[in-house]
PDB file of C-alpha atoms in Angstrom:
ATOM      1  CA  ARG C   1       0.208  -0.155  -0.129  1.00 55.00           C
ATOM      2  CA  GLY C   2       0.967   3.626  -0.853  1.00 77.00           C
ATOM      3  CA  ALA C   3       2.664   2.612  -3.659  1.00 88.00           C
ATOM      4  CA  SER C   4       2.046   4.923  -6.750  1.00 93.00           C
ATOM      5  CA  PRO C   5       1.322   3.945 -10.354  1.00 95.00           C
ATOM      6  CA  GLY C   6       4.611   3.494 -12.406  1.00 94.00           C
ATOM      7  CA  ASP C   7       6.873   2.888  -9.244  1.00 96.00           C
ATOM      8  CA  THR C   8       8.785  -0.136  -9.914  1.00 95.00           C
ATOM      9  CA  VAL C   9       7.960  -3.793  -8.682  1.00 97.00           C
ATOM     10  CA  THR C  10      11.094  -6.304  -8.353  1.00 97.00           C
ATOM     11  CA  VAL C  11      10.154 -10.120  -7.634  1.00 97.00           C
ATOM     12  CA  LYS C  12      12.642 -12.382  -6.484  1.00 96.00           C
ATOM     13  CA  LEU C  13      11.807 -16.013  -6.920  1.00 94.00           C
ATOM     14  CA  GLY C  14      14.539 -18.688  -6.513  1.00 89.00           C
ATOM     15  CA  THR C  15      17.552 -17.266  -8.665  1.00 90.00           C
ATOM     16  CA  HIS C  16      15.385 -15.276 -10.889  1.00 93.00           C
ATOM     17  CA  VAL C  17      14.524 -11.651 -10.555  1.00 96.00           C
ATOM     18  CA  LEU C  18      11.676 -10.107 -12.904  1.00 95.00           C
ATOM     19  CA  THR C  19      10.451  -6.530 -12.916  1.00 96.00           C
ATOM     20  CA  GLY C  20       7.017  -4.757 -13.080  1.00 95.00           C
ATOM     21  CA  ILE C  21       5.220  -1.566 -12.650  1.00 95.00           C
ATOM     22  CA  VAL C  22       2.313  -0.714 -10.135  1.00 95.00           C
ATOM     23  CA  LEU C  23      -0.723  -0.300 -12.157  1.00 95.00           C
ATOM     24  CA  ALA C  24      -3.251   2.869 -12.058  1.00 95.00           C
ATOM     25  CA  ASP C  25      -5.450   0.750  -9.579  1.00 92.00           C
ATOM     26  CA  GLY C  26      -2.379   0.057  -7.552  1.00 91.00           C
ATOM     27  CA  SER C  27      -2.110  -3.459  -8.178  1.00 93.00           C
ATOM     28  CA  TRP C  28       1.108  -4.775 -10.187  1.00 95.00           C
ATOM     29  CA  ASN C  29       1.715  -8.177 -11.761  1.00 93.00           C
ATOM     30  CA  VAL C  30       4.831  -9.912 -13.188  1.00 94.00           C
ATOM     31  CA  ALA C  31       4.726 -13.145 -15.769  1.00 90.00           C
ATOM     32  CA  LEU C  32       6.203 -16.382 -14.475  1.00 87.00           C
ATOM     33  CA  ASP C  33       7.571 -17.976 -17.550  1.00 85.00           C
ATOM     34  CA  PRO C  34       7.397 -21.775 -17.031  1.00 82.00           C
ATOM     35  CA  ALA C  35      11.087 -21.925 -17.132  1.00 80.00           C
ATOM     36  CA  VAL C  36      11.299 -20.154 -14.113  1.00 84.00           C
ATOM     37  CA  THR C  37       9.257 -22.271 -12.148  1.00 81.00           C
ATOM     38  CA  ARG C  38      10.967 -25.529 -13.641  1.00 77.00           C
ATOM     39  CA  THR C  39      13.969 -24.193 -11.822  1.00 80.00           C
ATOM     40  CA  LEU C  40      12.337 -24.075  -8.192  1.00 83.00           C
ATOM     41  CA  ASP C  41      12.459 -27.019  -5.348  1.00 79.00           C
ATOM     42  CA  ARG C  42       9.732 -28.821  -4.679  1.00 79.00           C
ATOM     43  CA  GLY C  43       8.412 -27.778  -1.261  1.00 86.00           C
ATOM     44  CA  ALA C  44       9.143 -24.663   0.382  1.00 91.00           C
ATOM     45  CA  ASN C  45      10.093 -21.658  -1.804  1.00 93.00           C
ATOM     46  CA  THR C  46       9.758 -18.045  -0.794  1.00 96.00           C
ATOM     47  CA  ILE C  47       8.821 -15.046  -3.284  1.00 96.00           C
ATOM     48  CA  PHE C  48      10.364 -11.615  -2.616  1.00 98.00           C
ATOM     49  CA  VAL C  49       8.783  -8.408  -3.870  1.00 97.00           C
ATOM     50  CA  THR C  50      10.226  -4.703  -3.506  1.00 97.00           C
ATOM     51  CA  VAL C  51       8.624  -1.760  -4.580  1.00 97.00           C
ATOM     52  CA  THR C  52      10.834   1.295  -5.697  1.00 95.00           C
ATOM     53  CA  ASP C  53       9.322   4.631  -5.701  1.00 92.00           C
ATOM     54  CA  THR C  54      10.826   7.255  -8.137  1.00 89.00           C
ATOM     55  CA  ALA C  55      12.694   9.145  -4.987  1.00 92.00           C
ATOM     56  CA  GLY C  56      14.013   5.908  -4.426  1.00 92.00           C
ATOM     57  CA  ASN C  57      12.312   4.869  -1.293  1.00 93.00           C
ATOM     58  CA  THR C  58      11.674   0.782  -1.243  1.00 95.00           C
ATOM     59  CA  GLY C  59       8.945  -1.507   0.953  1.00 95.00           C
ATOM     60  CA  ALA C  60       9.221  -4.905   0.678  1.00 96.00           C
ATOM     61  CA  ALA C  61       6.858  -8.022   1.402  1.00 96.00           C
ATOM     62  CA  SER C  62       7.708 -11.614   1.231  1.00 97.00           C
ATOM     63  CA  ARG C  63       5.144 -14.976   0.812  1.00 96.00           C
ATOM     64  CA  ALA C  64       6.124 -18.674   1.606  1.00 96.00           C
ATOM     65  CA  ILE C  65       4.752 -21.014  -1.336  1.00 93.00           C
ATOM     66  CA  THR C  66       5.087 -24.481  -1.577  1.00 90.00           C
ATOM     67  CA  LEU C  67       5.628 -26.337  -4.995  1.00 85.00           C
ATOM     68  CA  VAL C  68       4.070 -29.870  -5.231  1.00 83.00           C
ATOM     69  CA  GLY C  69       2.959 -31.848  -8.599  1.00 74.00           C
ATOM     70  CA  VAL C  70       5.993 -30.813 -10.323  1.00 71.00           C
ATOM     71  CA  SER C  71       6.664 -33.532 -13.547  1.00 77.00           C
ATOM     72  CA  PRO C  72      10.631 -34.285 -13.765  1.00 84.00           C
ATOM     73  CA  LEU C  73      12.460 -32.845 -16.861  1.00 86.00           C
ATOM     74  CA  ILE C  74      14.513 -35.233 -18.705  1.00 94.00           C
ATOM     75  CA  THR C  75      17.391 -34.666 -20.973  1.00 95.00           C
ATOM     76  CA  ILE C  76      19.278 -37.719 -23.306  1.00 96.00           C
ATOM     77  CA  ASN C  77      22.857 -36.697 -23.881  1.00 96.00           C
ATOM     78  CA  THR C  78      24.618 -37.051 -27.288  1.00 94.00           C
ATOM     79  CA  VAL C  79      24.337 -40.292 -28.434  1.00 91.00           C
ATOM     80  CA  SER C  80      27.944 -41.839 -29.712  1.00 86.00           C
ATOM     81  CA  GLY C  81      29.427 -38.659 -29.640  1.00 87.00           C
ATOM     82  CA  ASP C  82      27.345 -36.892 -32.859  1.00 92.00           C
ATOM     83  CA  ASP C  83      23.852 -38.687 -32.398  1.00 92.00           C
ATOM     84  CA  ILE C  84      25.017 -41.062 -35.384  1.00 91.00           C
ATOM     85  CA  ILE C  85      25.252 -44.636 -35.078  1.00 88.00           C
ATOM     86  CA  SER C  86      27.588 -45.834 -37.822  1.00 89.00           C
ATOM     87  CA  GLY C  87      27.946 -49.316 -39.115  1.00 87.00           C
ATOM     88  CA  ALA C  88      31.003 -49.622 -37.394  1.00 86.00           C
ATOM     89  CA  GLU C  89      29.174 -48.818 -33.995  1.00 87.00           C
ATOM     90  CA  LYS C  90      26.078 -51.099 -35.028  1.00 86.00           C
ATOM     91  CA  GLY C  91      27.153 -53.904 -33.196  1.00 84.00           C
ATOM     92  CA  ALA C  92      29.115 -52.495 -30.452  1.00 88.00           C
ATOM     93  CA  PRO C  93      27.494 -52.050 -26.900  1.00 89.00           C
ATOM     94  CA  LEU C  94      25.707 -48.463 -26.991  1.00 86.00           C
ATOM     95  CA  THR C  95      25.502 -46.423 -23.272  1.00 90.00           C
ATOM     96  CA  LEU C  96      22.899 -43.847 -23.215  1.00 93.00           C
ATOM     97  CA  THR C  97      22.865 -41.204 -20.343  1.00 96.00           C
ATOM     98  CA  GLY C  98      21.250 -38.239 -19.295  1.00 97.00           C
ATOM     99  CA  SER C  99      20.537 -35.566 -16.665  1.00 96.00           C
ATOM    100  CA  THR C 100      17.051 -34.891 -14.982  1.00 94.00           C
ATOM    101  CA  GLN C 101      15.584 -31.824 -13.188  1.00 87.00           C
ATOM    102  CA  GLN C 102      12.753 -31.882 -10.347  1.00 80.00           C
ATOM    103  CA  ALA C 103      13.337 -35.950 -10.099  1.00 86.00           C
ATOM    104  CA  GLU C 104      14.267 -37.618  -6.982  1.00 87.00           C
ATOM    105  CA  THR C 105      17.603 -39.745  -6.341  1.00 93.00           C
ATOM    106  CA  GLY C 106      16.187 -43.281  -7.023  1.00 95.00           C
ATOM    107  CA  GLN C 107      13.376 -42.868  -9.304  1.00 93.00           C
ATOM    108  CA  THR C 108      13.223 -45.076 -12.162  1.00 95.00           C
ATOM    109  CA  VAL C 109      14.104 -44.086 -15.830  1.00 96.00           C
ATOM    110  CA  THR C 110      13.199 -45.872 -18.490  1.00 96.00           C
ATOM    111  CA  VAL C 111      14.346 -46.161 -21.893  1.00 94.00           C
ATOM    112  CA  THR C 112      12.976 -47.641 -25.042  1.00 92.00           C
ATOM    113  CA  LEU C 113      14.704 -48.107 -28.214  1.00 86.00           C
ATOM    114  CA  ALA C 114      13.824 -50.048 -31.065  1.00 85.00           C
ATOM    115  CA  GLY C 115      11.024 -51.482 -28.921  1.00 91.00           C
ATOM    116  CA  GLN C 116      13.066 -52.771 -26.321  1.00 92.00           C
ATOM    117  CA  SER C 117      12.557 -51.150 -22.736  1.00 94.00           C
ATOM    118  CA  PHE C 118      15.962 -50.543 -20.480  1.00 94.00           C
ATOM    119  CA  THR C 119      15.784 -48.776 -17.114  1.00 96.00           C
ATOM    120  CA  THR C 120      17.893 -47.361 -14.770  1.00 97.00           C
ATOM    121  CA  THR C 121      17.570 -44.775 -11.800  1.00 97.00           C
ATOM    122  CA  VAL C 122      18.302 -41.217 -11.045  1.00 97.00           C
ATOM    123  CA  GLN C 123      21.751 -40.590  -9.360  1.00 97.00           C
ATOM    124  CA  ALA C 124      22.101 -38.034  -6.547  1.00 96.00           C
ATOM    125  CA  ASP C 125      23.268 -35.483  -9.044  1.00 95.00           C
ATOM    126  CA  GLY C 126      20.156 -35.932 -11.281  1.00 94.00           C
ATOM    127  CA  SER C 127      21.846 -37.693 -13.868  1.00 97.00           C
ATOM    128  CA  TRP C 128      21.160 -41.397 -14.893  1.00 97.00           C
TER     129      TRP C 128
END
């Protein structure tokens, strides 16, 4: 309260800093791209907000939020160094690797290749 239209609003969520302005009715908003929320930890997170007027005076507030129900993200690393399996490599053993975000250690990863499924688990660093 007490902010004026046009004052700058700064929102910090995790490592992301977003800015907006106070609107004529005193409200404000910032758009959270899905890329921002994907980087948050499951569970407790805190949103920090500051508003700065044209004289440089600031006000601040924070709110605790809980992140639940986030789907893990998975990445497949380059296969065979170039994403091409040559004739010479065709009969050789092939190791597929990758990484995850928002996945818990020990969760199962299933890779399906040529109709066959292979399973592994997520390591503490998110790799599989």
